[in-house]
Tab-separated table of C-alpha atoms and ligand atoms in Angstrom:
chain	number	residue	atom	x	y	z
A	135	MET	CA	-106.404	194.694	-107.379
A	136	ILE	CA	-105.605	191.069	-106.506
A	137	THR	CA	-107.883	189.546	-103.876
A	138	VAL	CA	-106.713	187.057	-101.286
A	139	ALA	CA	-108.972	184.383	-102.780
A	140	THR	CA	-107.230	184.502	-106.180
A	141	MET	CA	-103.715	184.908	-104.834
A	142	PRO	CA	-101.512	181.798	-105.055
A	143	LEU	CA	-99.914	180.672	-101.791
A	144	GLY	CA	-96.166	181.061	-101.751
A	145	GLY	CA	-93.549	178.598	-100.575
A	146	PRO	CA	-91.890	175.555	-102.072
A	147	SER	CA	-95.126	173.983	-103.339
A	148	LEU	CA	-95.577	176.675	-106.021
A	149	PRO	CA	-95.109	175.118	-109.489
A	150	GLN	CA	-91.362	175.312	-110.120
A	151	GLU	CA	-91.497	176.610	-113.661
A	152	ARG	CA	-90.868	179.628	-115.847
A	153	ARG	CA	-94.249	180.580	-117.232
A	154	LEU	CA	-94.973	183.705	-119.240
A	155	VAL	CA	-98.644	184.388	-119.895
A	156	THR	CA	-98.265	188.108	-120.666
A	157	ALA	CA	-95.447	190.406	-121.649
A	158	ILE	CA	-93.370	191.620	-118.663
A	159	PRO	CA	-94.818	193.805	-117.253
A	160	GLY	CA	-98.324	192.488	-117.747
A	161	PRO	CA	-101.353	194.772	-117.290
A	162	ARG	CA	-101.742	194.188	-113.546
A	163	SER	CA	-98.058	194.762	-112.905
A	164	GLN	CA	-98.230	197.898	-115.036
A	165	GLU	CA	-101.108	199.157	-112.941
A	166	LEU	CA	-99.013	198.801	-109.780
A	167	LEU	CA	-95.983	200.402	-111.450
A	168	ASP	CA	-98.138	203.394	-112.365
A	169	ARG	CA	-99.318	203.686	-108.771
A	170	LYS	CA	-95.720	203.285	-107.575
A	171	ALA	CA	-94.591	206.083	-109.862
A	172	SER	CA	-97.100	208.489	-108.362
A	173	ALA	CA	-96.946	207.336	-104.713
A	174	VAL	CA	-93.382	206.158	-104.037
A	175	ALA	CA	-90.352	208.428	-103.970
A	176	ALA	CA	-88.533	208.385	-107.293
A	177	GLY	CA	-85.263	207.506	-105.547
A	178	VAL	CA	-86.563	204.026	-104.698
A	179	GLY	CA	-85.893	201.976	-107.823
A	180	HIS	CA	-86.732	198.415	-108.828
A	181	THR	CA	-85.045	195.746	-110.926
A	182	ALA	CA	-87.961	193.737	-112.303
A	183	PRO	CA	-91.144	195.538	-113.434
A	184	VAL	CA	-93.469	193.068	-111.747
A	185	HIS	CA	-96.130	193.076	-109.082
A	186	ALA	CA	-95.116	190.105	-106.948
A	187	VAL	CA	-97.900	188.114	-105.293
A	188	ALA	CA	-96.196	184.874	-104.260
A	189	ALA	CA	-92.753	183.287	-104.213
A	190	GLY	CA	-91.097	180.077	-103.156
A	191	GLY	CA	-88.584	177.421	-104.175
A	192	GLY	CA	-86.895	179.145	-107.097
A	193	VAL	CA	-89.683	181.280	-108.573
A	194	ILE	CA	-91.541	184.570	-108.097
A	195	VAL	CA	-95.145	184.736	-109.325
A	196	ASP	CA	-96.631	188.048	-110.442
A	197	ALA	CA	-100.155	189.424	-110.450
A	198	ASP	CA	-100.644	188.552	-114.110
A	199	GLY	CA	-99.876	184.883	-113.469
A	200	ASN	CA	-96.324	184.953	-114.806
A	201	SER	CA	-93.833	182.743	-112.980
A	202	LEU	CA	-90.303	184.118	-113.102
A	203	ILE	CA	-87.077	182.282	-112.309
A	204	ASP	CA	-85.491	184.006	-109.330
A	205	LEU	CA	-81.700	184.260	-109.607
A	206	GLY	CA	-81.365	187.045	-107.033
A	207	SER	CA	-83.109	185.929	-103.814
A	208	GLY	CA	-84.169	189.513	-103.098
A	209	ILE	CA	-80.442	190.390	-102.995
A	210	ALA	CA	-79.198	187.278	-101.165
A	211	VAL	CA	-81.973	187.251	-98.575
A	212	THR	CA	-84.277	184.319	-99.267
A	213	SER	CA	-81.448	181.782	-99.330
A	214	ILE	CA	-83.549	179.004	-97.782
A	215	GLY	CA	-86.389	179.891	-100.170
A	216	ASN	CA	-89.285	182.289	-99.883
A	217	ALA	CA	-92.003	181.426	-97.375
A	218	HIS	CA	-90.068	178.406	-96.092
A	219	PRO	CA	-92.645	176.315	-94.157
A	220	LYS	CA	-90.550	176.335	-90.969
A	221	VAL	CA	-90.222	180.129	-91.095
A	222	VAL	CA	-93.919	180.565	-91.849
A	223	ALA	CA	-94.872	178.356	-88.877
A	224	ALA	CA	-92.431	180.081	-86.500
A	225	VAL	CA	-93.628	183.541	-87.538
A	226	GLN	CA	-97.310	182.618	-87.256
A	227	GLU	CA	-96.796	181.158	-83.802
A	228	GLN	CA	-94.825	184.155	-82.553
A	229	VAL	CA	-97.115	186.759	-84.045
A	230	ALA	CA	-100.013	185.196	-82.124
A	231	GLN	CA	-98.035	185.279	-78.848
A	232	PHE	CA	-96.693	188.830	-78.939
A	233	THR	CA	-95.283	191.081	-81.664
A	234	HIS	CA	-93.142	193.405	-79.574
A	235	THR	CA	-92.149	194.236	-76.047
A	236	CYS	CA	-88.829	195.926	-76.927
A	237	PHE	CA	-85.915	193.735	-75.844
A	238	MET	CA	-84.522	196.693	-73.861
A	239	VAL	CA	-87.784	196.894	-71.892
A	240	ALA	CA	-88.887	193.290	-71.329
A	241	PRO	CA	-86.444	190.752	-72.802
A	242	TYR	CA	-87.546	187.418	-74.305
A	243	GLU	CA	-85.965	184.088	-75.086
A	244	SER	CA	-85.824	184.093	-78.893
A	245	TYR	CA	-83.397	187.079	-78.957
A	246	VAL	CA	-81.079	185.258	-76.560
A	247	GLY	CA	-81.474	182.091	-78.628
A	248	VAL	CA	-80.462	183.903	-81.822
A	249	ALA	CA	-77.419	185.377	-80.035
A	250	GLU	CA	-76.428	181.907	-78.818
A	251	ALA	CA	-76.858	180.452	-82.303
A	252	LEU	CA	-74.781	183.243	-83.898
A	253	ASN	CA	-72.033	182.847	-81.307
A	254	ARG	CA	-71.943	179.149	-82.163
A	255	VAL	CA	-72.110	179.221	-85.993
A	256	THR	CA	-69.792	182.170	-86.738
A	257	PRO	CA	-66.088	181.502	-87.353
A	258	GLY	CA	-63.737	180.906	-84.402
A	259	ASP	CA	-64.147	179.049	-81.119
A	260	HIS	CA	-63.296	181.989	-78.828
A	261	GLY	CA	-65.853	183.433	-76.399
A	262	LYS	CA	-68.369	185.491	-78.397
A	263	LYS	CA	-71.349	187.748	-77.823
A	264	SER	CA	-73.948	189.227	-80.159
A	265	ALA	CA	-76.279	192.216	-80.428
A	266	LEU	CA	-79.259	192.346	-82.800
A	267	PHE	CA	-80.442	195.132	-85.100
A	268	ASN	CA	-82.855	195.661	-88.009
A	269	SER	CA	-80.809	196.117	-91.161
A	270	GLY	CA	-77.387	195.483	-92.530
A	271	ALA	CA	-76.479	199.156	-92.431
A	272	GLU	CA	-77.492	199.358	-88.786
A	273	ALA	CA	-75.315	196.345	-87.958
A	274	VAL	CA	-72.340	197.975	-89.685
A	275	GLU	CA	-72.946	201.256	-87.832
A	276	ASN	CA	-72.939	199.353	-84.552
A	277	ALA	CA	-69.861	197.281	-85.380
A	278	VAL	CA	-67.986	200.554	-85.878
A	279	LYS	CA	-69.361	201.986	-82.619
A	280	ILE	CA	-68.303	198.842	-80.762
A	281	ALA	CA	-64.803	198.845	-82.260
A	282	ARG	CA	-64.302	202.539	-81.454
A	283	LYS	CA	-65.421	202.079	-77.875
A	284	PHE	CA	-63.155	199.043	-77.400
A	285	THR	CA	-60.031	200.567	-78.937
A	286	GLY	CA	-60.539	204.166	-77.852
A	287	LYS	CA	-59.561	205.052	-81.447
A	288	GLN	CA	-61.636	206.634	-84.223
A	289	ALA	CA	-60.450	205.925	-87.758
A	290	VAL	CA	-62.019	203.214	-89.895
A	291	VAL	CA	-60.594	201.770	-93.096
A	292	ALA	CA	-62.847	200.414	-95.837
A	293	PHE	CA	-61.855	199.231	-99.304
A	294	ASP	CA	-62.195	200.128	-102.958
A	295	HIS	CA	-65.415	198.601	-104.353
A	296	GLY	CA	-66.778	198.122	-100.827
A	297	TYR	CA	-70.501	198.368	-100.045
A	298	HIS	CA	-71.749	198.712	-96.485
A	299	GLY	CA	-75.123	200.493	-96.648
A	300	ARG	CA	-77.071	203.689	-97.232
A	301	THR	CA	-77.030	205.414	-93.820
A	302	ASN	CA	-74.619	208.289	-93.278
A	303	LEU	CA	-71.682	206.352	-91.821
A	304	THR	CA	-72.222	203.389	-94.141
A	305	MET	CA	-72.429	205.680	-97.188
A	306	ALA	CA	-69.037	206.987	-96.148
A	307	LEU	CA	-67.761	203.401	-95.963
A	308	THR	CA	-69.293	202.544	-99.354
A	309	ALA	CA	-67.011	203.230	-102.302
A	310	LYS	CA	-69.295	203.885	-105.255
A	311	SER	CA	-70.739	207.359	-105.706
A	312	MET	CA	-73.600	206.715	-108.177
A	313	PRO	CA	-76.205	205.783	-107.104
A	314	TYR	CA	-75.398	205.355	-103.426
A	315	LYS	CA	-73.742	208.623	-102.355
A	316	SER	CA	-74.032	211.264	-105.048
A	317	GLY	CA	-75.536	214.439	-103.599
A	318	PHE	CA	-76.141	212.909	-100.174
A	319	GLY	CA	-73.077	214.252	-98.356
A	320	PRO	CA	-71.424	215.472	-96.214
A	321	PHE	CA	-70.334	212.050	-95.094
A	322	ALA	CA	-69.064	210.812	-91.733
A	323	SER	CA	-65.469	211.673	-90.974
A	324	GLU	CA	-62.530	209.434	-90.072
A	325	VAL	CA	-63.273	206.989	-92.875
A	326	TYR	CA	-60.340	206.053	-95.128
A	327	ARG	CA	-60.113	203.850	-98.197
A	328	ALA	CA	-57.516	201.230	-99.050
A	329	PRO	CA	-56.934	199.345	-102.301
A	330	LEU	CA	-58.557	195.921	-102.644
A	331	SER	CA	-57.199	192.721	-104.145
A	332	TYR	CA	-58.995	192.409	-107.515
A	333	PRO	CA	-57.088	189.643	-109.303
A	334	TYR	CA	-58.822	190.059	-112.688
A	335	ARG	CA	-57.898	193.743	-112.859
A	336	ASP	CA	-54.788	194.226	-110.686
A	337	GLY	CA	-52.948	190.984	-111.468
A	338	LEU	CA	-51.393	191.057	-107.988
A	339	SER	CA	-50.839	188.105	-105.672
A	340	GLY	CA	-52.721	188.213	-102.390
A	341	ALA	CA	-49.493	188.968	-100.531
A	342	ASP	CA	-48.591	191.871	-102.836
A	343	ALA	CA	-52.102	193.318	-102.774
A	344	ALA	CA	-52.097	193.124	-98.953
A	345	LYS	CA	-48.696	194.829	-98.823
A	346	LYS	CA	-50.028	197.649	-100.958
A	347	ALA	CA	-53.167	198.036	-98.806
A	348	ILE	CA	-51.236	197.907	-95.540
A	349	SER	CA	-48.777	200.509	-96.811
A	350	VAL	CA	-51.670	202.863	-97.627
A	351	ILE	CA	-53.180	202.233	-94.192
A	352	GLU	CA	-49.896	202.814	-92.356
A	353	LYS	CA	-48.929	205.912	-94.314
A	354	GLN	CA	-52.331	207.602	-94.649
A	355	VAL	CA	-53.996	206.634	-91.371
A	356	GLY	CA	-51.584	205.008	-88.922
A	357	ALA	CA	-52.370	202.086	-86.625
A	358	ASP	CA	-52.361	204.429	-83.603
A	359	ASN	CA	-55.458	206.145	-84.954
A	360	LEU	CA	-57.192	203.150	-86.434
A	361	ALA	CA	-60.112	201.496	-84.632
A	362	ALA	CA	-61.196	199.052	-87.307
A	363	VAL	CA	-60.720	197.653	-90.763
A	364	ILE	CA	-63.989	196.604	-92.383
A	365	ILE	CA	-64.177	194.418	-95.467
A	366	GLU	CA	-66.569	192.087	-97.260
A	367	PRO	CA	-64.628	188.808	-97.654
A	368	ILE	CA	-66.136	188.656	-101.148
A	369	GLN	CA	-67.304	192.040	-102.383
A	370	GLY	CA	-71.043	191.987	-103.112
A	371	GLU	CA	-72.414	195.161	-104.712
A	372	GLY	CA	-68.850	196.015	-105.798
A	373	GLY	CA	-68.788	193.144	-108.286
A	374	PHE	CA	-68.438	189.784	-106.525
A	375	ILE	CA	-64.723	190.379	-106.299
A	376	VAL	CA	-62.891	187.417	-104.791
A	377	PRO	CA	-59.579	188.568	-103.315
A	378	ALA	CA	-56.429	186.620	-104.197
A	379	ASP	CA	-55.390	183.923	-101.737
A	380	GLY	CA	-53.480	185.316	-98.809
A	381	PHE	CA	-54.899	188.846	-99.006
A	382	LEU	CA	-57.424	188.518	-96.182
A	383	PRO	CA	-55.180	186.474	-93.831
A	384	ALA	CA	-52.430	189.106	-94.197
A	385	LEU	CA	-54.869	191.886	-93.310
A	386	VAL	CA	-56.151	189.968	-90.285
A	387	GLU	CA	-52.601	189.352	-89.120
A	388	TRP	CA	-51.705	193.033	-89.486
A	389	CYS	CA	-54.813	194.063	-87.539
A	390	ARG	CA	-53.996	191.612	-84.713
A	391	ALA	CA	-50.424	192.878	-84.482
A	392	ASN	CA	-51.560	196.508	-84.408
A	393	GLY	CA	-54.511	196.563	-82.030
A	394	VAL	CA	-57.020	197.114	-84.831
A	395	VAL	CA	-60.434	195.404	-84.843
A	396	PHE	CA	-60.964	193.339	-88.006
A	397	ILE	CA	-64.628	193.450	-89.058
A	398	ALA	CA	-65.894	191.036	-91.697
A	399	ASP	CA	-69.072	192.356	-93.307
A	400	GLU	CA	-70.806	189.063	-94.126
A	401	ILE	CA	-74.208	190.623	-94.729
A	402	GLN	CA	-74.271	189.360	-98.319
A	403	THR	CA	-71.827	186.429	-98.037
A	404	GLY	CA	-73.140	184.894	-94.814
A	405	PHE	CA	-75.336	181.876	-94.108
A	406	ALA	CA	-74.264	179.166	-96.546
A	407	ARG	CA	-74.258	181.508	-99.543
A	408	THR	CA	-70.610	180.829	-100.490
A	409	GLY	CA	-70.660	177.084	-99.864
A	410	GLU	CA	-69.428	177.615	-96.316
A	411	MET	CA	-71.566	178.897	-93.490
A	412	PHE	CA	-69.539	182.152	-93.744
A	413	ALA	CA	-67.172	183.403	-96.434
A	414	SER	CA	-64.504	183.918	-93.761
A	415	ASP	CA	-64.358	180.109	-93.647
A	416	VAL	CA	-63.587	180.041	-97.387
A	417	PHE	CA	-60.418	182.027	-96.681
A	418	GLY	CA	-59.580	180.486	-93.292
A	419	ILE	CA	-59.844	183.773	-91.402
A	420	VAL	CA	-61.366	184.468	-87.994
A	421	PRO	CA	-62.733	188.033	-87.790
A	422	ASP	CA	-62.892	189.927	-84.495
A	423	LEU	CA	-66.400	191.140	-85.357
A	424	ILE	CA	-68.786	189.910	-88.025
A	425	THR	CA	-71.887	191.670	-89.316
A	426	THR	CA	-74.796	189.586	-90.592
A	427	ALA	CA	-78.279	190.306	-92.002
A	428	LYS	CA	-80.070	189.287	-95.229
A	429	GLY	CA	-80.172	185.455	-95.168
A	430	ILE	CA	-80.320	185.288	-91.379
A	431	ALA	CA	-84.110	185.271	-90.972
A	432	GLY	CA	-85.664	183.878	-94.158
A	433	GLY	CA	-86.753	187.318	-95.360
A	434	MET	CA	-87.696	188.951	-92.067
A	435	PRO	CA	-85.681	192.089	-91.214
A	436	LEU	CA	-82.945	191.181	-88.740
A	437	ALA	CA	-79.239	191.939	-88.474
A	438	ALA	CA	-76.492	191.275	-85.984
A	439	VAL	CA	-73.015	192.052	-84.786
A	440	THR	CA	-71.210	189.028	-83.359
A	441	GLY	CA	-67.681	188.977	-82.028
A	442	ARG	CA	-65.068	188.562	-79.368
A	443	ALA	CA	-66.745	188.860	-75.986
A	444	GLU	CA	-64.227	191.410	-74.673
A	445	ILE	CA	-64.832	193.684	-77.675
A	446	MET	CA	-68.610	193.294	-77.610
A	447	ASP	CA	-68.667	193.951	-73.848
A	448	ALA	CA	-66.629	197.161	-74.016
A	449	SER	CA	-69.745	199.306	-74.520
A	450	HIS	CA	-71.453	200.621	-71.380
A	451	ALA	CA	-74.939	199.339	-70.473
A	452	GLY	CA	-77.519	201.194	-72.564
A	453	GLY	CA	-74.947	202.107	-75.208
A	454	LEU	CA	-76.283	199.673	-77.784
A	455	GLY	CA	-79.840	198.969	-78.841
A	456	GLY	CA	-82.845	200.362	-80.672
A	457	THR	CA	-86.619	200.030	-80.396
A	458	TYR	CA	-87.024	197.144	-82.813
A	459	GLY	CA	-83.578	195.505	-82.730
A	460	GLY	CA	-84.112	191.748	-82.380
A	461	ASN	CA	-87.879	191.976	-82.870
A	462	PRO	CA	-89.482	188.740	-81.581
A	463	VAL	CA	-91.123	187.849	-84.911
A	464	ALA	CA	-87.812	188.315	-86.752
A	465	CYS	CA	-86.002	186.301	-84.046
A	466	ALA	CA	-88.493	183.425	-84.345
A	467	ALA	CA	-87.905	183.463	-88.104
A	468	ALA	CA	-84.135	183.492	-87.590
A	469	LEU	CA	-84.187	180.505	-85.252
A	470	ALA	CA	-86.192	178.576	-87.852
A	471	ALA	CA	-83.927	179.742	-90.695
A	472	ILE	CA	-80.705	178.880	-88.855
A	473	ASP	CA	-82.150	175.424	-88.164
A	474	VAL	CA	-82.742	175.027	-91.910
A	475	PHE	CA	-79.226	176.257	-92.765
A	476	GLU	CA	-77.703	173.754	-90.375
A	477	ASN	CA	-79.959	170.755	-90.887
A	478	GLU	CA	-81.297	170.839	-94.437
A	479	GLY	CA	-78.030	170.616	-96.370
A	480	MET	CA	-77.883	174.282	-97.375
A	481	VAL	CA	-74.069	174.495	-97.418
A	482	GLU	CA	-73.864	171.414	-99.633
A	483	ARG	CA	-76.609	172.745	-101.910
A	484	ALA	CA	-74.745	176.063	-102.292
A	485	ARG	CA	-71.664	174.141	-103.407
A	486	GLU	CA	-73.654	172.135	-105.972
A	487	ILE	CA	-75.205	175.328	-107.318
A	488	GLY	CA	-71.737	176.847	-107.570
A	489	VAL	CA	-70.482	173.958	-109.683
A	490	LEU	CA	-73.487	174.231	-112.009
A	491	LEU	CA	-73.356	178.023	-112.371
A	492	LYS	CA	-69.586	178.197	-112.795
A	493	GLY	CA	-69.616	175.365	-115.316
A	494	ARG	CA	-72.283	177.025	-117.433
A	495	LEU	CA	-70.711	180.490	-117.260
A	496	GLU	CA	-67.218	179.215	-118.000
A	497	ALA	CA	-68.581	177.428	-121.057
A	498	LEU	CA	-70.079	180.751	-122.131
A	499	GLN	CA	-66.752	182.473	-121.484
A	500	ALA	CA	-64.930	179.919	-123.645
A	501	SER	CA	-67.128	180.811	-126.631
A	502	ASP	CA	-67.593	184.543	-126.078
A	503	ALA	CA	-64.679	186.880	-125.369
A	504	ARG	CA	-67.056	189.482	-123.913
A	505	VAL	CA	-67.339	187.299	-120.796
A	506	GLY	CA	-64.095	188.549	-119.292
A	507	ASP	CA	-64.177	186.821	-115.935
A	508	VAL	CA	-66.272	184.251	-114.088
A	509	ARG	CA	-65.790	184.168	-110.351
A	510	GLY	CA	-67.302	183.520	-106.952
A	511	HIS	CA	-67.896	180.729	-104.483
A	512	GLY	CA	-70.932	178.526	-103.960
A	513	ALA	CA	-74.230	180.149	-104.863
A	514	MET	CA	-72.559	183.566	-105.204
A	515	ILE	CA	-71.215	183.559	-108.756
A	516	ALA	CA	-70.790	186.387	-111.245
A	517	ALA	CA	-69.708	187.095	-114.792
A	518	GLU	CA	-67.901	190.328	-115.669
A	519	PHE	CA	-68.629	191.644	-119.154
A	520	VAL	CA	-66.014	193.510	-121.145
A	521	ASP	CA	-65.319	194.840	-124.619
A	522	ALA	CA	-63.769	191.854	-126.388
A	523	GLU	CA	-61.059	193.995	-128.003
A	524	THR	CA	-60.063	196.403	-125.253
A	525	GLY	CA	-61.039	194.520	-122.072
A	526	GLU	CA	-62.788	197.701	-120.889
A	527	PRO	CA	-65.909	197.202	-118.735
A	528	ASP	CA	-69.072	197.015	-120.852
A	529	ALA	CA	-71.902	198.342	-118.708
A	530	ALA	CA	-74.222	198.881	-121.677
A	531	LEU	CA	-74.006	195.234	-122.744
A	532	THR	CA	-74.511	194.105	-119.147
A	533	ALA	CA	-77.618	196.239	-118.707
A	534	ALA	CA	-79.043	195.097	-122.055
A	535	VAL	CA	-78.513	191.400	-121.246
A	536	ALA	CA	-80.044	191.767	-117.769
A	537	LYS	CA	-83.051	193.617	-119.189
A	538	ALA	CA	-83.573	190.967	-121.858
A	539	CYS	CA	-83.411	188.195	-119.229
A	540	ILE	CA	-86.067	189.872	-117.110
A	541	ALA	CA	-88.314	190.325	-120.155
A	542	GLU	CA	-87.971	186.570	-120.691
A	543	GLY	CA	-88.931	185.799	-117.096
A	544	VAL	CA	-85.519	185.392	-115.487
A	545	ILE	CA	-84.679	187.812	-112.692
A	546	VAL	CA	-80.967	188.594	-112.663
A	547	LEU	CA	-79.173	191.352	-110.776
A	548	THR	CA	-76.272	193.436	-111.959
A	549	CYS	CA	-73.513	194.869	-109.779
A	550	GLY	CA	-69.960	196.158	-109.900
A	551	THR	CA	-68.236	199.495	-109.624
A	552	TYR	CA	-68.297	199.667	-113.435
A	553	GLY	CA	-71.833	198.237	-113.690
A	554	ASN	CA	-70.563	195.405	-115.871
A	555	VAL	CA	-71.226	192.362	-113.706
A	556	ILE	CA	-74.229	190.031	-113.673
A	557	ARG	CA	-74.431	188.233	-110.353
A	558	PHE	CA	-76.180	184.985	-109.611
A	559	LEU	CA	-77.601	184.604	-106.109
A	560	PRO	CA	-80.318	181.977	-106.495
A	561	PRO	CA	-82.309	180.684	-103.561
A	562	LEU	CA	-80.643	177.481	-102.368
A	563	SER	CA	-84.115	175.934	-102.600
A	564	THR	CA	-84.146	176.232	-106.397
A	565	THR	CA	-83.884	173.279	-108.782
A	566	ASP	CA	-81.116	172.441	-111.252
A	567	ASP	CA	-83.740	172.581	-114.007
A	568	LEU	CA	-84.615	176.187	-113.160
A	569	LEU	CA	-80.940	177.141	-112.957
A	570	ASN	CA	-80.209	175.554	-116.329
A	571	GLU	CA	-83.229	177.196	-117.925
A	572	GLY	CA	-82.209	180.547	-116.411
A	573	LEU	CA	-78.706	180.147	-117.794
A	574	ASP	CA	-80.113	179.203	-121.222
A	575	VAL	CA	-81.978	182.507	-121.209
A	576	VAL	CA	-78.840	184.418	-120.183
A	577	ALA	CA	-76.837	182.738	-122.959
A	578	ALA	CA	-79.525	183.519	-125.545
A	579	ALA	CA	-79.724	187.141	-124.387
A	580	LEU	CA	-75.959	187.486	-124.688
A	581	ALA	CA	-75.950	185.920	-128.137
A	582	ALA	CA	-78.640	188.366	-129.260
A	583	HIS	CA	-76.642	191.480	-128.230
B	293	LIG	N1	-73.207	195.261	-96.262
B	293	LIG	C1	-72.092	193.635	-97.693
B	293	LIG	O1	-74.468	193.710	-99.232
B	293	LIG	C2	-76.774	195.294	-98.574
B	293	LIG	C3	-78.002	196.670	-100.999
B	293	LIG	C4	-79.102	196.948	-101.893
B	293	LIG	P1	-79.092	196.720	-95.629
B	293	LIG	N2	-76.649	194.975	-99.947
B	293	LIG	C5	-77.803	195.210	-100.787
B	293	LIG	C6	-79.292	198.411	-102.078
B	293	LIG	O2	-79.042	198.860	-103.216
B	293	LIG	O3	-79.680	199.081	-101.128
B	293	LIG	C7	-75.524	195.263	-97.755
B	293	LIG	C8	-74.421	194.461	-98.130
B	293	LIG	C9	-73.266	194.482	-97.336
B	293	LIG	C10	-74.243	196.022	-95.878
B	293	LIG	C11	-75.425	196.037	-96.599
B	293	LIG	C12	-76.553	196.901	-96.131
B	293	LIG	O4	-77.603	196.101	-95.709
B	293	LIG	O5	-79.883	195.627	-94.949
B	293	LIG	O6	-79.513	196.984	-97.033
B	293	LIG	O7	-78.989	197.949	-94.803
């Protein structure tokens, strides 16, 4: 057991270094993993076999004193860095004032402030409103509710490789069966799937891929039945798939012309991650509704639906909410985090990180044919690994490389429908030195397999 006295404080002042003092996992981490195995449901997995005790800047420190380079940000959450001082101060202040009243019982200012901030920073200058929730999946559920109520229609279209959550409706929207859906059905009805633009694998232009998707939507669903189209502007769990230019604008245009609500799921791509405040800005689209979570509150659980005021206002009073939605501590954290995103150069830093990561991975690709594709925007970059001869996805290689990186103290995440993508989602607070060292470890792991 680690006592408070021996526990390092987190935040940006932690030594920014990779430091291995034991094997991964070390004995203290192993102790926790043993307890986890007997106390926590087997369905709840983990990527790195460590017992985290502190994190900040670009590192995670474990109970054995190892300092690991964090290239995942807790799945794109701690974008401004773990335990950011402004978030810590805002949370401490709020927690001492009050922890909960329930916004639906006795409202408070920070919730309204977060809604105002979201209405301001999300794409488009039309009148907007927001509602706050606890998790990404809950935001997606509510975006669909809101779109159905507004349109009076029921069907929802999601895309191949899409990921939208683990609740019943969001499992239905999610494409991949293992591990997200298998055995957990029956799933929500009136969910349909359209083909995505996946330039590396379909070779289609954005216009042609959109034509194909729209044809499927028109023939298999019909605009008269369709409440909403939901899409991640850059697919996250599905493999960091960047659609070809023109694909998203064509979908938005079709939705506008057909009375269909266009929902951008920016839960993974939002808040400076892609080198724009939102990935919709990368593609020049203005969604009707946008779902956010993850990076929004510096690690505190908060999520939101933001969108056109007339759509957001279509639900009757009392139709939207939840006990904890827009919890005051999470809202205080979000106000601090949004301030950091806007005023501490986070968008610019994401772009710099993108140049570094892409440069390093493209160099790797040039010397190793198993790196089939390098793609992404800003600090959301991935490499897709394939069999050098056949071009088939190589999930085994990907898993082996990721495992070797973690053993060497570099936390990387995999993703992709075929499990053959390593994604890089570093905290924007990391250093170039840590990124370069992390990439050295990835390159060495690849060379060794
Ligand atoms: N929409 C685009 O990326 C969450 C999932 C991790 P929650 N992605 C990480 C896992 O294996 O559970 C995500 C996302 C997009 C929705 C969600 C769901 O967000 O906060 O996990 O519910």
